[in-house]
Amino acid sequence: MPSERGFQMGHAMTAQHQSDTLLHRLNTLPPKRYGVFY
C-alpha cells in the first residue's frame, strides 16, 4: 500500500497538535493583547 494515506494522517495529527499548542499559548498569554479572541 502507498504510504501517502499514512503521511496525510500524520500531517493532520501534527496540524492538530500545533493548533492545540497555539490555543494553549493564547490561553496562557496576557489577555490584553489577544482580547479580540474572547
mmCIF file of N, CA and C in Angstrom, residues 1-35:
data_model
loop_
_atom_site.group_PDB
_atom_site.id
_atom_site.type_symbol
_atom_site.label_atom_id
_atom_site.label_comp_id
_atom_site.label_asym_id
_atom_site.label_seq_id
_atom_site.Cartn_x
_atom_site.Cartn_y
_atom_site.Cartn_z
ATOM 1 N N MET A 1 0.848 -1.204 0.000
ATOM 2 C CA MET A 1 0.000 0.000 0.000
ATOM 3 C C MET A 1 0.877 1.246 0.000
ATOM 4 N N PRO A 2 0.438 2.287 -0.681
ATOM 5 C CA PRO A 2 1.204 3.538 -0.666
ATOM 6 C C PRO A 2 1.144 4.180 0.713
ATOM 7 N N SER A 3 2.185 4.884 1.048
ATOM 8 C CA SER A 3 2.263 5.497 2.380
ATOM 9 C C SER A 3 1.681 6.904 2.389
ATOM 10 N N GLU A 4 1.048 7.291 1.285
ATOM 11 C CA GLU A 4 0.522 8.661 1.218
ATOM 12 C C GLU A 4 -0.575 8.881 2.260
ATOM 13 N N ARG A 5 -1.447 7.856 2.417
ATOM 14 C CA ARG A 5 -2.534 7.995 3.395
ATOM 15 C C ARG A 5 -1.966 8.155 4.801
ATOM 16 N N GLY A 6 -0.968 7.321 5.124
ATOM 17 C CA GLY A 6 -0.355 7.435 6.437
ATOM 18 C C GLY A 6 0.305 8.787 6.622
ATOM 19 N N PHE A 7 0.921 9.289 5.550
ATOM 20 C CA PHE A 7 1.570 10.593 5.652
ATOM 21 C C PHE A 7 0.544 11.688 5.903
ATOM 22 N N GLN A 8 -0.598 11.614 5.208
ATOM 23 C CA GLN A 8 -1.641 12.621 5.396
ATOM 24 C C GLN A 8 -2.194 12.568 6.817
ATOM 25 N N MET A 9 -2.382 11.351 7.333
ATOM 26 C CA MET A 9 -2.888 11.212 8.700
ATOM 27 C C MET A 9 -1.886 11.796 9.692
ATOM 28 N N GLY A 10 -0.600 11.511 9.475
ATOM 29 C CA GLY A 10 0.422 12.058 10.362
ATOM 30 C C GLY A 10 0.462 13.571 10.282
ATOM 31 N N HIS A 11 0.295 14.107 9.068
ATOM 32 C CA HIS A 11 0.308 15.561 8.905
ATOM 33 C C HIS A 11 -0.887 16.186 9.617
ATOM 34 N N ALA A 12 -2.043 15.529 9.540
ATOM 35 C CA ALA A 12 -3.233 16.044 10.209
ATOM 36 C C ALA A 12 -3.032 16.043 11.720
ATOM 37 N N MET A 13 -2.417 14.984 12.239
ATOM 38 C CA MET A 13 -2.160 14.922 13.678
ATOM 39 C C MET A 13 -1.189 16.023 14.083
ATOM 40 N N THR A 14 -0.187 16.276 13.244
ATOM 41 C CA THR A 14 0.774 17.338 13.550
ATOM 42 C C THR A 14 0.081 18.691 13.545
ATOM 43 N N ALA A 15 -0.795 18.913 12.567
ATOM 44 C CA ALA A 15 -1.511 20.183 12.493
ATOM 45 C C ALA A 15 -2.409 20.355 13.718
ATOM 46 N N GLN A 16 -3.067 19.269 14.144
ATOM 47 C CA GLN A 16 -3.922 19.337 15.331
ATOM 48 C C GLN A 16 -3.094 19.668 16.563
ATOM 49 N N HIS A 17 -1.910 19.067 16.667
ATOM 50 C CA HIS A 17 -1.038 19.332 17.803
ATOM 51 C C HIS A 17 -0.608 20.790 17.798
ATOM 52 N N GLN A 18 -0.269 21.333 16.643
ATOM 53 C CA GLN A 18 0.143 22.727 16.551
ATOM 54 C C GLN A 18 -1.015 23.639 16.932
ATOM 55 N N SER A 19 -2.235 23.259 16.532
ATOM 56 C CA SER A 19 -3.402 24.053 16.877
ATOM 57 C C SER A 19 -3.614 24.061 18.387
ATOM 58 N N ASP A 20 -3.498 22.902 19.024
ATOM 59 C CA ASP A 20 -3.663 22.822 20.474
ATOM 60 C C ASP A 20 -2.585 23.638 21.176
ATOM 61 N N THR A 21 -1.350 23.587 20.646
ATOM 62 C CA THR A 21 -0.262 24.352 21.251
ATOM 63 C C THR A 21 -0.537 25.841 21.126
ATOM 64 N N LEU A 22 -1.043 26.259 19.970
ATOM 65 C CA LEU A 22 -1.342 27.675 19.767
ATOM 66 C C LEU A 22 -2.443 28.133 20.718
ATOM 67 N N LEU A 23 -3.482 27.311 20.873
ATOM 68 C CA LEU A 23 -4.559 27.661 21.793
ATOM 69 C C LEU A 23 -4.029 27.749 23.218
ATOM 70 N N HIS A 24 -3.124 26.843 23.589
ATOM 71 C CA HIS A 24 -2.551 26.871 24.929
ATOM 72 C C HIS A 24 -1.762 28.159 25.128
ATOM 73 N N ARG A 25 -1.003 28.569 24.119
ATOM 74 C CA ARG A 25 -0.237 29.812 24.224
ATOM 75 C C ARG A 25 -1.165 31.005 24.362
ATOM 76 N N LEU A 26 -2.254 31.019 23.587
ATOM 77 C CA LEU A 26 -3.196 32.129 23.665
ATOM 78 C C LEU A 26 -3.841 32.180 25.046
ATOM 79 N N ASN A 27 -4.101 31.015 25.619
ATOM 80 C CA ASN A 27 -4.744 30.977 26.932
ATOM 81 C C ASN A 27 -3.786 31.370 28.044
ATOM 82 N N THR A 28 -2.468 31.181 27.831
ATOM 83 C CA THR A 28 -1.516 31.465 28.896
ATOM 84 C C THR A 28 -0.938 32.869 28.780
ATOM 85 N N LEU A 29 -1.073 33.494 27.598
ATOM 86 C CA LEU A 29 -0.554 34.851 27.443
ATOM 87 C C LEU A 29 -1.522 35.856 28.058
ATOM 88 N N PRO A 30 -1.045 37.058 28.383
ATOM 89 C CA PRO A 30 -1.937 38.094 28.912
ATOM 90 C C PRO A 30 -3.088 38.356 27.940
ATOM 91 N N PRO A 31 -4.311 38.413 28.411
ATOM 92 C CA PRO A 31 -5.471 38.550 27.523
ATOM 93 C C PRO A 31 -5.575 39.919 26.869
ATOM 94 N N LYS A 32 -4.833 40.916 27.346
ATOM 95 C CA LYS A 32 -4.977 42.264 26.791
ATOM 96 C C LYS A 32 -4.523 42.330 25.337
ATOM 97 N N ARG A 33 -3.549 41.484 24.961
ATOM 98 C CA ARG A 33 -3.056 41.508 23.587
ATOM 99 C C ARG A 33 -3.986 40.739 22.654
ATOM 100 N N TYR A 34 -4.624 39.676 23.156
ATOM 101 C CA TYR A 34 -5.490 38.851 22.323
ATOM 102 C C TYR A 34 -6.947 38.981 22.773
ATOM 103 N N GLY A 35 -7.318 40.142 23.201
ATOM 104 C CA GLY A 35 -8.668 40.332 23.704
ATOM 105 C C GLY A 35 -9.736 40.107 22.641
#
